[in-house]
Short mmCIF file of C-alpha atoms and ligand atoms in Angstrom, two decimals:
data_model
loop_
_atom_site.label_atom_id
_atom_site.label_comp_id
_atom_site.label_asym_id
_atom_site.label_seq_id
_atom_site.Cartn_x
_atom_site.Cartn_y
_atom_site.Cartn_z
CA UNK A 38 0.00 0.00 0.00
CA UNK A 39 1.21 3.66 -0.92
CA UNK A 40 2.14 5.49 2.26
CA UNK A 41 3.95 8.36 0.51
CA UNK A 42 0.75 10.50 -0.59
CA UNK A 43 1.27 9.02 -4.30
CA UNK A 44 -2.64 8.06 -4.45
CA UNK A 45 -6.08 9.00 -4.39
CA UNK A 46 -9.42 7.06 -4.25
CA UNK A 47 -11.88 7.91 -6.24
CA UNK A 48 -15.72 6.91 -6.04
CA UNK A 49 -15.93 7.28 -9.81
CA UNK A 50 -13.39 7.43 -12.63
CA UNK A 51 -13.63 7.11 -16.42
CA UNK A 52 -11.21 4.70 -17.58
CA UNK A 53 -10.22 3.11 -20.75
CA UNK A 54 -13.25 0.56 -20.41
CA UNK A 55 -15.84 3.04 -19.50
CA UNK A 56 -16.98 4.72 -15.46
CA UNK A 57 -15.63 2.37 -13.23
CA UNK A 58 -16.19 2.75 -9.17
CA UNK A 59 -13.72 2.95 -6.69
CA UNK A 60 -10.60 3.48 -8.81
CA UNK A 61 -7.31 3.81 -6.77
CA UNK A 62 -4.50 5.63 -8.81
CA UNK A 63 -1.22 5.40 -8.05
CA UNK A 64 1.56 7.47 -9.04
CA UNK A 65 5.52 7.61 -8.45
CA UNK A 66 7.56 11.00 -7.88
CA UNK A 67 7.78 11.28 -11.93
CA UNK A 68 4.41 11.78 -11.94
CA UNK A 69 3.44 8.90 -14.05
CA UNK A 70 0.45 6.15 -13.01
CA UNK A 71 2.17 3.01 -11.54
CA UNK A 72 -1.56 1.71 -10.88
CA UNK A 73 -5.36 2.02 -11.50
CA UNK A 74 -7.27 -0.25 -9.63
CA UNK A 75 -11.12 -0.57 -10.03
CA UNK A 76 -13.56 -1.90 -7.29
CA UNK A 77 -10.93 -1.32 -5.10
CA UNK A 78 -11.57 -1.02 -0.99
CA UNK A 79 -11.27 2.03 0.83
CA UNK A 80 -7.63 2.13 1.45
CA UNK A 81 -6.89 3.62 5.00
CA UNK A 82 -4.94 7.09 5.27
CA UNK A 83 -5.58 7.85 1.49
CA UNK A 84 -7.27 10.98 0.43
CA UNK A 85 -10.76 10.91 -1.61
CA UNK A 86 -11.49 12.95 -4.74
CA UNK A 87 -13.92 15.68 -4.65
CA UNK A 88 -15.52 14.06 -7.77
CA UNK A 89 -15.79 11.76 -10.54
CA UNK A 90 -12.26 11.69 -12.63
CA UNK A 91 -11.43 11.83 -16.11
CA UNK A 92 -8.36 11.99 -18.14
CA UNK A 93 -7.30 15.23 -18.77
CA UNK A 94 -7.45 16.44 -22.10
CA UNK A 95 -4.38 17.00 -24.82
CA UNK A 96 -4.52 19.71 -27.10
CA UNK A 97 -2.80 19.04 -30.53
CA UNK A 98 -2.41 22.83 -31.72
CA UNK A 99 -1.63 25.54 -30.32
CA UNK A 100 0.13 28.75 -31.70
CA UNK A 101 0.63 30.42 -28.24
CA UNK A 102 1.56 34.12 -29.48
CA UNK A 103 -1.88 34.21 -31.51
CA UNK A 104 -4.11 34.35 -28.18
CA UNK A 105 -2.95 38.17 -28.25
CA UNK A 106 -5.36 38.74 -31.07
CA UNK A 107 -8.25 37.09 -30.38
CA UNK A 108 -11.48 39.21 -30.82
CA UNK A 109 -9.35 41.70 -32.61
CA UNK A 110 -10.07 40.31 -36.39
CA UNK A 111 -14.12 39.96 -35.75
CA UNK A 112 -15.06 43.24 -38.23
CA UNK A 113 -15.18 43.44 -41.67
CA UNK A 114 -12.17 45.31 -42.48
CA UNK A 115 -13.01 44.47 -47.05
CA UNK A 116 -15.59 43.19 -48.87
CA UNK A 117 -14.59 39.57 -48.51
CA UNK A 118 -12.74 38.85 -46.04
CA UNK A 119 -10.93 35.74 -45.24
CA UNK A 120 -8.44 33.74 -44.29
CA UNK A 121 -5.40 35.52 -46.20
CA UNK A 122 -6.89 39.00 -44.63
CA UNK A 123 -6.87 37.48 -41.11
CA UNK A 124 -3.25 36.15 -41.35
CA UNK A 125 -1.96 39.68 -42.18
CA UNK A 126 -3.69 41.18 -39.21
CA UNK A 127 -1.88 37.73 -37.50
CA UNK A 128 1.07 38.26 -39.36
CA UNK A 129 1.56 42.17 -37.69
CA UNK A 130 0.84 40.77 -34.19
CA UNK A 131 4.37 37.93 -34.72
CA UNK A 132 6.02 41.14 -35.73
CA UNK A 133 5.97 42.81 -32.65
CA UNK A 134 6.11 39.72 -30.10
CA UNK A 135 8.81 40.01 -28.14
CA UNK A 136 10.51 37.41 -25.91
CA UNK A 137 9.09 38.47 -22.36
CA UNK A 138 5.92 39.51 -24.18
CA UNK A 139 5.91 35.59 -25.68
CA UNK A 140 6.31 34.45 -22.28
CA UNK A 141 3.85 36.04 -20.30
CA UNK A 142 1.00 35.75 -23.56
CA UNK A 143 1.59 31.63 -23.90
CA UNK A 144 1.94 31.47 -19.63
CA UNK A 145 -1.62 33.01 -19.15
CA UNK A 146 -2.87 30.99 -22.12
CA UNK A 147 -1.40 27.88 -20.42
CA UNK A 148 -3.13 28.72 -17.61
CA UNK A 149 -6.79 29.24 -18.96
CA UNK A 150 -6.01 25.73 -20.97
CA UNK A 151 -5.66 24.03 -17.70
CA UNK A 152 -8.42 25.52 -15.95
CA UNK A 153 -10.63 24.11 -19.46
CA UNK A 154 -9.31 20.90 -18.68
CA UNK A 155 -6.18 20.62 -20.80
CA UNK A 156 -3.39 19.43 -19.38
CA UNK A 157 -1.07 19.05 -22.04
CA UNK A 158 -0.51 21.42 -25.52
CA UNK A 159 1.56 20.51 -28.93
CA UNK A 160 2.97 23.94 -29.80
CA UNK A 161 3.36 24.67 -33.49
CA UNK A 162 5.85 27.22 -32.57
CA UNK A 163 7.40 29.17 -35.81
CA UNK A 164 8.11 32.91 -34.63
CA UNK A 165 11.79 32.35 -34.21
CA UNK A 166 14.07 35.10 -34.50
CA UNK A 167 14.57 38.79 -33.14
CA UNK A 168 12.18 41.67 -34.39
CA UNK A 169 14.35 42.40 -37.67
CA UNK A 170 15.02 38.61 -38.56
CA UNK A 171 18.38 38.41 -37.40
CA UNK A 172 18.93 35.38 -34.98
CA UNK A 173 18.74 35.46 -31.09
CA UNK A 174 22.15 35.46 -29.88
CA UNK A 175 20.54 32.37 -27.78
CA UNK A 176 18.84 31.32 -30.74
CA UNK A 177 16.45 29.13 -29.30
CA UNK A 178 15.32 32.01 -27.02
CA UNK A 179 11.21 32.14 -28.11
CA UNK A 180 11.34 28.68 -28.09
CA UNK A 181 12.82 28.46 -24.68
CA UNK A 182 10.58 31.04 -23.45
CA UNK A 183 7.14 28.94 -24.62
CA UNK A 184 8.85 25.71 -22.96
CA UNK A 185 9.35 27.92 -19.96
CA UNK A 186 5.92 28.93 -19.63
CA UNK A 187 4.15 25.80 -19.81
CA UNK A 188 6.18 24.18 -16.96
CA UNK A 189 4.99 27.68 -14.86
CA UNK A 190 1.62 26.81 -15.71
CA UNK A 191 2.26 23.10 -15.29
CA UNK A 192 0.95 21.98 -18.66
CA UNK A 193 2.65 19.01 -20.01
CA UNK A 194 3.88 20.32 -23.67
CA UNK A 195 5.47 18.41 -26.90
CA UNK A 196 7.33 21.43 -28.43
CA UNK A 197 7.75 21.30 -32.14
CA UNK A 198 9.83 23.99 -33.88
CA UNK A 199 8.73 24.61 -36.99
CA UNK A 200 10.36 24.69 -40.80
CA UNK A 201 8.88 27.92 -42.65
CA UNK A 202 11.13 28.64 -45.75
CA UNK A 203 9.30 29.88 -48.44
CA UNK A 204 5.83 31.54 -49.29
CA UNK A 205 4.34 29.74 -51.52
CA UNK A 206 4.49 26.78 -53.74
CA UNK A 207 7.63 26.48 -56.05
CA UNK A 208 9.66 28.09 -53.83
CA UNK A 209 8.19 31.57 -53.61
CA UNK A 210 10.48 33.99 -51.59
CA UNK A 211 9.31 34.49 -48.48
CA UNK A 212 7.62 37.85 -47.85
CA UNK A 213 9.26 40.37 -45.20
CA UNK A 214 6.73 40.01 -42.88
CA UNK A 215 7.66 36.12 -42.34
CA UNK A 216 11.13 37.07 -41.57
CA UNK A 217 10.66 35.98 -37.72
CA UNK A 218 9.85 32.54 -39.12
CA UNK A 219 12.68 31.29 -41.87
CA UNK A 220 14.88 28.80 -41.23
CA UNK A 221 16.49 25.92 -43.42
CA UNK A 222 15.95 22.72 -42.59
CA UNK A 223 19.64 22.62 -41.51
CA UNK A 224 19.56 25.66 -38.83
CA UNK A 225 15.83 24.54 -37.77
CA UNK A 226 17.28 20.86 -36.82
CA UNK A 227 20.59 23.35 -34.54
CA UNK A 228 17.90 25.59 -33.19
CA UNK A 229 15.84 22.33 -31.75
CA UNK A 230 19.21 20.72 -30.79
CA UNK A 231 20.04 24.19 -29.07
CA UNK A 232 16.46 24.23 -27.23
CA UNK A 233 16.89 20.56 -26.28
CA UNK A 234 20.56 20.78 -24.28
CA UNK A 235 18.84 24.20 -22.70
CA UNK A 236 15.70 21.87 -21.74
CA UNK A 237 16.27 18.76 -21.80
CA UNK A 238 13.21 16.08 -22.47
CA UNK A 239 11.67 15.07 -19.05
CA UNK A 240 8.17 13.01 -18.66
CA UNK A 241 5.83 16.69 -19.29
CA UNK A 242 8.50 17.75 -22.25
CA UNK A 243 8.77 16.33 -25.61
CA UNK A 244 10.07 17.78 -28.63
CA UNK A 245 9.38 16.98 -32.26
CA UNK A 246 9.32 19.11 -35.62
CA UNK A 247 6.49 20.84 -37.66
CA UNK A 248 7.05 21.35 -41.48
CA UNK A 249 4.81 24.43 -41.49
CA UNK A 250 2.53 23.27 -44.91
CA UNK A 251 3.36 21.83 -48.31
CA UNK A 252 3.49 25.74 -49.68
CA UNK A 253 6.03 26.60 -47.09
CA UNK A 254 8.31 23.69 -47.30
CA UNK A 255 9.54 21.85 -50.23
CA UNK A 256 9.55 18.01 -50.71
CA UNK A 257 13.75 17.77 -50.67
CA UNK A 258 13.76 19.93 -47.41
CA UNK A 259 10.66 18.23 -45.95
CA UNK A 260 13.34 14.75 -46.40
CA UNK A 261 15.92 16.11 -45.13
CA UNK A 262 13.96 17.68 -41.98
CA UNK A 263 13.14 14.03 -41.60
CA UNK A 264 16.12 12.22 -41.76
CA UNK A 265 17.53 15.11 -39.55
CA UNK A 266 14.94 14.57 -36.95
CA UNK A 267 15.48 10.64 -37.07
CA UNK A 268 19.31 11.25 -36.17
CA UNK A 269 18.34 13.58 -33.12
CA UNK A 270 14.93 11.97 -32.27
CA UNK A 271 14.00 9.28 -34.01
CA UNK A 272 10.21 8.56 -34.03
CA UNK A 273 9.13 11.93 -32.88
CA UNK A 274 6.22 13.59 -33.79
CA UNK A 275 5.24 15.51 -36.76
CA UNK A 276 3.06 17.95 -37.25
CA UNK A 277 1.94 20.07 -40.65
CA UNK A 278 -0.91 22.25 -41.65
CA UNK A 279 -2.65 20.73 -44.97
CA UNK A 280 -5.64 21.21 -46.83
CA UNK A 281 -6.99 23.98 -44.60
CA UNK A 282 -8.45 26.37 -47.43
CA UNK A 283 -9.59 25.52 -50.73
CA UNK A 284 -6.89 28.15 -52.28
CA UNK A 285 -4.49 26.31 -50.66
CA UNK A 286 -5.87 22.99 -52.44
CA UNK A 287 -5.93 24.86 -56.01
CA UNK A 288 -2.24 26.05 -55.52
CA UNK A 289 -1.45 23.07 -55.06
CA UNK A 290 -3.03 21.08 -57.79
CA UNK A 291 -1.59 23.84 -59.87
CA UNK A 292 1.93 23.23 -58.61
CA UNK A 293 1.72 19.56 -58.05
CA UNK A 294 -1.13 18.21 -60.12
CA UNK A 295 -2.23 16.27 -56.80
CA UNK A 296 -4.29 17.53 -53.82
CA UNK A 297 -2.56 18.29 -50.27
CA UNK A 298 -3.27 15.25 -48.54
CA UNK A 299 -2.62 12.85 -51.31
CA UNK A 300 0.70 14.27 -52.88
CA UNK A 301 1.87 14.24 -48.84
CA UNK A 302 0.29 10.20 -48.87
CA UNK A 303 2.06 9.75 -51.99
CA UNK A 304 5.39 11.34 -51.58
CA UNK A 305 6.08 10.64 -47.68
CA UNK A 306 6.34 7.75 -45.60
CA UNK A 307 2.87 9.06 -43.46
CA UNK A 308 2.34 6.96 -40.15
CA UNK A 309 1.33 6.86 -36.55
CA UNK A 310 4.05 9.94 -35.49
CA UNK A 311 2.12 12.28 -37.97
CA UNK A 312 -0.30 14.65 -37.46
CA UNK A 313 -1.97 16.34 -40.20
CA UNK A 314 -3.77 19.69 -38.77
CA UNK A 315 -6.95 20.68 -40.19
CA UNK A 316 -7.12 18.12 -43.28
CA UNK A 317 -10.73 19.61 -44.08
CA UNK A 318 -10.81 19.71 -47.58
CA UNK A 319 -10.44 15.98 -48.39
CA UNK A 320 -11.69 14.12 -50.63
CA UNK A 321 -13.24 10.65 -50.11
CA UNK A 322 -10.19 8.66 -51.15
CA UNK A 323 -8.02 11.08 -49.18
CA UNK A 324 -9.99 10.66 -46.14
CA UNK A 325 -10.24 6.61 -46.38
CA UNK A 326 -6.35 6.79 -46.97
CA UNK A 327 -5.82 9.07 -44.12
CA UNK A 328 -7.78 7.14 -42.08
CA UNK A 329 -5.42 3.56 -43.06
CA UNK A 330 -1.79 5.81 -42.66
CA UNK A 331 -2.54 5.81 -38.63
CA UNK A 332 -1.60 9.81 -38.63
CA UNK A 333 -3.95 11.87 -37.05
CA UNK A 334 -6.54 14.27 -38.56
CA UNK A 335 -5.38 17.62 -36.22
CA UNK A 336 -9.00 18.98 -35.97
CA UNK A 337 -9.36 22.69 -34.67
CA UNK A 338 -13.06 23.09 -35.42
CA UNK A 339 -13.41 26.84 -33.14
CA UNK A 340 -10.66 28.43 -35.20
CA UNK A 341 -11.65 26.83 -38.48
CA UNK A 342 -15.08 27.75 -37.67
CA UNK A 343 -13.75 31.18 -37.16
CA UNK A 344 -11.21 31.57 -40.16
CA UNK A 345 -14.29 30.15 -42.15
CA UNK A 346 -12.03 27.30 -43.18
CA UNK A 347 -14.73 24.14 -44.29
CA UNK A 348 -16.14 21.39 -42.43
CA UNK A 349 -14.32 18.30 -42.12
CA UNK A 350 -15.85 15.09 -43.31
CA UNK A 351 -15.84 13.57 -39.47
CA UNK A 352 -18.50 10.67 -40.09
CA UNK A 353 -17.01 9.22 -43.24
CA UNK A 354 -13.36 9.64 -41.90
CA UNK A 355 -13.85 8.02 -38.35
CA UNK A 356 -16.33 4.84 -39.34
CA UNK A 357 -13.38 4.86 -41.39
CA UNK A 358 -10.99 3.63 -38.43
CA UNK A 359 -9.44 7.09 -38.47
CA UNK A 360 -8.11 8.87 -35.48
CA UNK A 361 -8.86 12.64 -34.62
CA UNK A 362 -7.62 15.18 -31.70
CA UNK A 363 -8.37 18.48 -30.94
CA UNK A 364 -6.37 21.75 -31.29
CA UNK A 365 -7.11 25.32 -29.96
CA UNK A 366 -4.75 26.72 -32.57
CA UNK A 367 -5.77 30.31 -32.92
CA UNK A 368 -7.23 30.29 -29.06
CA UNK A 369 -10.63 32.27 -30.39
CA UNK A 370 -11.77 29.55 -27.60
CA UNK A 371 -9.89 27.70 -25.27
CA UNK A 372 -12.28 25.17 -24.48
CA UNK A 373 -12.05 20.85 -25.73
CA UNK A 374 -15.85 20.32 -24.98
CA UNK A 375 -16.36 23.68 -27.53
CA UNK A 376 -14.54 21.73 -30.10
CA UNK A 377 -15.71 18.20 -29.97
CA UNK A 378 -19.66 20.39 -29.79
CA UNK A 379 -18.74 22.11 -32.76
CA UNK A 380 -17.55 19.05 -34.24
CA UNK A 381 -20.77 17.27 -33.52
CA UNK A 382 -22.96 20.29 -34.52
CA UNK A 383 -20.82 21.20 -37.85
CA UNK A 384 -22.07 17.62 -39.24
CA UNK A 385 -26.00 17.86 -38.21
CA UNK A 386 -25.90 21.41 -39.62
CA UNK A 387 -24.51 19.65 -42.71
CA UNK A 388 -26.40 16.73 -43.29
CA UNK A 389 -29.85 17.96 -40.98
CA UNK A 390 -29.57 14.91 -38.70
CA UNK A 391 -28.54 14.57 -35.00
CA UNK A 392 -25.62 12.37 -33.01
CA UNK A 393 -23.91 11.96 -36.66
CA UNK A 394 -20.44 10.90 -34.74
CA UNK A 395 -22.04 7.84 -32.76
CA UNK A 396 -21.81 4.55 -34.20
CA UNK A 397 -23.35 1.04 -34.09
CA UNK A 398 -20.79 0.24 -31.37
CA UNK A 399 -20.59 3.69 -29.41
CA UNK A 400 -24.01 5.24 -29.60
CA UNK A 401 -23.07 7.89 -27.06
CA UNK A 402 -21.50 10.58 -29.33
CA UNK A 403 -19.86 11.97 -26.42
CA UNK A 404 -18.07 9.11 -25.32
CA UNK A 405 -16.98 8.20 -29.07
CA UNK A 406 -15.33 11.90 -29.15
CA UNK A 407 -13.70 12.16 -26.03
CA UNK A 408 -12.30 8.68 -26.37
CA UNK A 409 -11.02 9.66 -29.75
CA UNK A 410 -9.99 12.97 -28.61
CA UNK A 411 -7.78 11.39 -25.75
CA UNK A 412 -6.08 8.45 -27.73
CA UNK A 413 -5.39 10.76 -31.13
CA UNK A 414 -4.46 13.62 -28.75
CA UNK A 415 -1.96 11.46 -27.11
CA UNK A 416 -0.44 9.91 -30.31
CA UNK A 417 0.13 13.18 -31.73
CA UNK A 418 1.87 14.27 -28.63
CA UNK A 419 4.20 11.46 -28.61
CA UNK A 420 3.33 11.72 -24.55
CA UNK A 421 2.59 8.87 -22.83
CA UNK A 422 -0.73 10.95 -21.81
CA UNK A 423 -4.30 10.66 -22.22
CA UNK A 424 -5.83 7.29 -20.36
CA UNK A 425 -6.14 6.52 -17.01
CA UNK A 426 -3.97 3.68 -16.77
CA UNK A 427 -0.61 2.46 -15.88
CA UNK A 428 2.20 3.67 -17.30
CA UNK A 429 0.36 7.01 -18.37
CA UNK A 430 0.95 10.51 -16.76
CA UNK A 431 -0.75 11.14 -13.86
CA UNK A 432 -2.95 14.24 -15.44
CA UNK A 433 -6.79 14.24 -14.65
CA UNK A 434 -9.70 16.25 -13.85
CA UNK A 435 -12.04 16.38 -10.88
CA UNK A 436 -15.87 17.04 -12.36
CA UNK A 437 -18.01 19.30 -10.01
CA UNK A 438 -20.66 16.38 -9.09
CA UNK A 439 -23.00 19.36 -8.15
CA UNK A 440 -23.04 21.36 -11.16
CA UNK A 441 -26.01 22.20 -12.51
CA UNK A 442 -25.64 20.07 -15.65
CA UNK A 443 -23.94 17.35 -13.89
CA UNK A 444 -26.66 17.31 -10.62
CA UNK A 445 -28.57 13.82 -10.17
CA UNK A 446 -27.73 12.61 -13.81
CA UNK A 447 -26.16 8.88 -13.89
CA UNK A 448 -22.36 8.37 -14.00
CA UNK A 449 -23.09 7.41 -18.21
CA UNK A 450 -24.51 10.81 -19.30
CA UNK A 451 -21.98 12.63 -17.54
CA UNK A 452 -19.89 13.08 -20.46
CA UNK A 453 -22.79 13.86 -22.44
CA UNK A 454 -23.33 16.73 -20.31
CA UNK A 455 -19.91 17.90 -19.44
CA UNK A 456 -19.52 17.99 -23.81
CA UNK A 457 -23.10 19.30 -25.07
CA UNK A 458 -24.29 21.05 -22.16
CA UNK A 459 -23.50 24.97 -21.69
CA UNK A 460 -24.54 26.55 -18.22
CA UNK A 461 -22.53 28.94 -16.44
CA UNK A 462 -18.83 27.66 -16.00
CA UNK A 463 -17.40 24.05 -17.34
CA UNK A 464 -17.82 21.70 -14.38
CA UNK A 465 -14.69 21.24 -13.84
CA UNK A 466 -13.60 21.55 -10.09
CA UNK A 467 -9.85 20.87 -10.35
CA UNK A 468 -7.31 19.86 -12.65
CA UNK A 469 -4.45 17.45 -12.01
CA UNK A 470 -1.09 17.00 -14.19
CA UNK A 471 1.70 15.16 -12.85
CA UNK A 472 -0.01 13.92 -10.16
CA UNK A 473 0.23 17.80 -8.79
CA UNK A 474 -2.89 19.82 -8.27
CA UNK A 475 -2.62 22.65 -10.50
CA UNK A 476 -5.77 24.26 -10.84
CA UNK A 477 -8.08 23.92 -7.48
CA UNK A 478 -12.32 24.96 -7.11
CA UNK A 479 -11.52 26.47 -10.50
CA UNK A 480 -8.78 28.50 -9.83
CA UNK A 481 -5.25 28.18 -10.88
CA UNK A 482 -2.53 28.63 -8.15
CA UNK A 483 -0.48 31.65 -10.34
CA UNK A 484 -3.69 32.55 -11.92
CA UNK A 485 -3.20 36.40 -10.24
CA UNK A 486 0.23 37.33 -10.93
CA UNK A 487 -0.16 35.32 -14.29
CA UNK A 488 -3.04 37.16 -15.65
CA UNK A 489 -1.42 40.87 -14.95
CA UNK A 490 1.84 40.00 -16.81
CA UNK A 491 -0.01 38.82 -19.41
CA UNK A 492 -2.28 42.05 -19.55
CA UNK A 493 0.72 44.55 -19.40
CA UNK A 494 2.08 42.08 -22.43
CA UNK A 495 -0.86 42.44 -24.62
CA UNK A 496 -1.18 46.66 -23.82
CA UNK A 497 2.40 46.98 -24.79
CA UNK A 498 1.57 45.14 -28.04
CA UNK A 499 -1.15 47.66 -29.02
CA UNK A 500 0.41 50.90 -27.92
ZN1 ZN B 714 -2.26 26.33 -36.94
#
């Protein structure tokens, strides 16, 4: 029996197989699970959880600086506007950012992910160098800064650096507003080596790379980021925007003769360490290959929402056998339940029909999406993260039994509620990472100090 404080009892916890009762978790001083024990007695001396327990939540996407903006692009500034006119008004934000401004922006942010349930974030991270483009004399330093951050906040993170070398297909010079962002594949492989010796990998840090999309990268540097990454870390993740608009589909038919997803299928060795963010505009062989490569469909359904990006094909892609995750990439919401709702609601809107994401086997659409959300958010970390189970890191998340949309329903529409049902607050009590209680009756422990460095940040950014 555990006599160090390493455990909790819990009268209800959502495992792997379903809501189990009286689950004792066990964890060692890495803050991984060592056991999970169902229908398991009242152990003496060990303390009880305040609620019912789930695994917390990863988020696949995240591009930390970007939470600076949000609510700042919601006019119509031209007839027309769209993606392209948001990324300029994005683009003038990552020219500004400075390191300490970084740091604070993506601490905050880490914070109100936990306190949504989060407790880990993949950060597509591709502002890189000083104001003018010149390198950091550490050159790793925004990098550094976003790693810093999330152990403050005591989010678990996979940090992937990412390859932006050109502005469009065929090798279009990159404009001067992406200076911040250019590397080669070469000095994008030293600046993660650099990052790595500064913080080394430790069980809530992993690194991996992010090609930034098929029209920033081309297909010789996309190899040789590969093999690169294989000699530093082999099998690490990879992440890449694709298919997220349909101009970005044309250009690349035009330049390729093959769309997004199947010239990457074609040309690249896709499997279980990839994750390809957004994927919306697939087409139905794309999707059923997709679905058979074992990669993960990086699905950001707030932001695409927002950005007015296209609706994914969800239902044919998961019957499929295909994995998804979720991703608050632009932060217009920080919030996994909003994204697996939209997700939901984005296909009956579609097709006029209701709990399109259930199946024959998992009628409960919330328990299909959260299941998926947890396993494809976990592959795509490269984390051992995401179940309640040996072996896995000790992150979870107390529900508030007594919430309004929780309150005398049974333990199996408790997800239901906690994903579809909006009143007041999430029900979300505390939040757990490591084993370590980081966020407590709602409220993270920093939250204070936290939230006024990240308000002098964002003033400083609009004077
Ligand atoms: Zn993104």
């Amino acid at each position: 029996m555990t006599t160090d404080g390493n455990a909790l009892f819990a009268a209800h916890a959502y495992l792997p197989q379903g809501w189990r009762r009286d689950v004792l978790l066990e964890w060692n001083d890495e803050g991984m699970l060592t056991a999970v024990t169902p229908d398991s007695p009242v152990p003496p001396g060990v303390a009880r959880a305040n609620g019912p327990l789930m695994p917390g939540m990863p988020n696949l996407h995240s591009h930390a600086f970007q939470r600076a903006m949000a609510g700042l692009a919601e006019y119509r500034a031209q007839a027309g506007d769209n993606f392209w006119s948001w990324r300029d008004l994005m683009y003038r934000l990552a020219a500004r950012i400075t390191p300490a401004a970084l740091e604070a922006i993506a601490r905050w942010l880490y914070i109100e992910m936990l306190k949504a349930g989060y407790t880990s974030v993949c950060e597509f991270h591709y502002v890189h160098h000083a104001l003018d483009g010149s390198r950091y004399e550490q050159v790793a330093e925004l990098g550094q800064r976003v790693v810093d951050a999330a152990s403050q906040a005591g989010i678990g993170m996979t940090m992937l650096p990412v390859l932006y070398e050109y502005s469009g297909f065929g090798k279009r010079e990159p404009r001067p507003d992406q200076r911040r962002f250019i590397n080669t594949p070469q000095s994008l492989l030293e600046l993660l080596l650099t990052l790595r010796r500064a913080r080394p990998e430790h069980g809530a840090l992993a690194y991996g790379v992010a090609p930034h999309s098929l029209r920033a990268v081309s297909q010789p540097s996309l190899h040789a980021l590969l093999d690169g990454l294989d000699a530093q870390l082999p099998g690490a993740p990879v992440h890449i925007h694709i298919a997220e608009q349909t101009g970005e589909v044309d250009e690349c038919l035009a330049a390729t003769g093959a769309r997004p997803v199947a010239w990457l299928l074609d040309h690249f060795n896709v499997d279980a360490r990839w994750c390809l963010v957004h994927a919306t505009h697939v087409d139905d062989a794309e999707a059923a290959a997709l679905a058979a490569s074992g990669a993960v469909a990086g699905l950001c359904p707030t932001t695409e929402a927002n950005l007015g990006d296209g609706i994914f094909p969800a239902q044919r892609y998961l019957d499929a056998g295909g994995l998804i995750g979720v991703g608050s990439d632009s932060h217009i919401a920080v919030d996994w339940r909003s994204e697996l709702r939209l997700l939901e609601y984005g296909q009956r809107l579609a097709l006029r029909q209701r709990n399109v994401l259930a199946s024959a086997t998992r009628p409960q659409v919330a328990e299909r999406l959260v299941d998926a959300a947890l396993a494809g958010g976990a592959r795509a970390s490269g984390r051992a993260i995401g179940a309640l189970q040996a072996g896995r890191r000790a992150d979870w998340l107390v529900l508030d039994p007594a919430h309004p949309s929780l309150d005398g329903r049974r333990p199996n529409d408790w997800l239901a509620a906690v994903v579809f049902c909006e009143h007041g607050d999430a029900p979300i009590a505390e939040v757990h990472t490591g084993g370590r209680c980081v966020v407590r009756e709602g409220r993270h422990r920093d939250e204070a100090p936290a939230y006024a460095a990240y308000r002098e940040a964002v003033a400083g950014l609009q004077a």
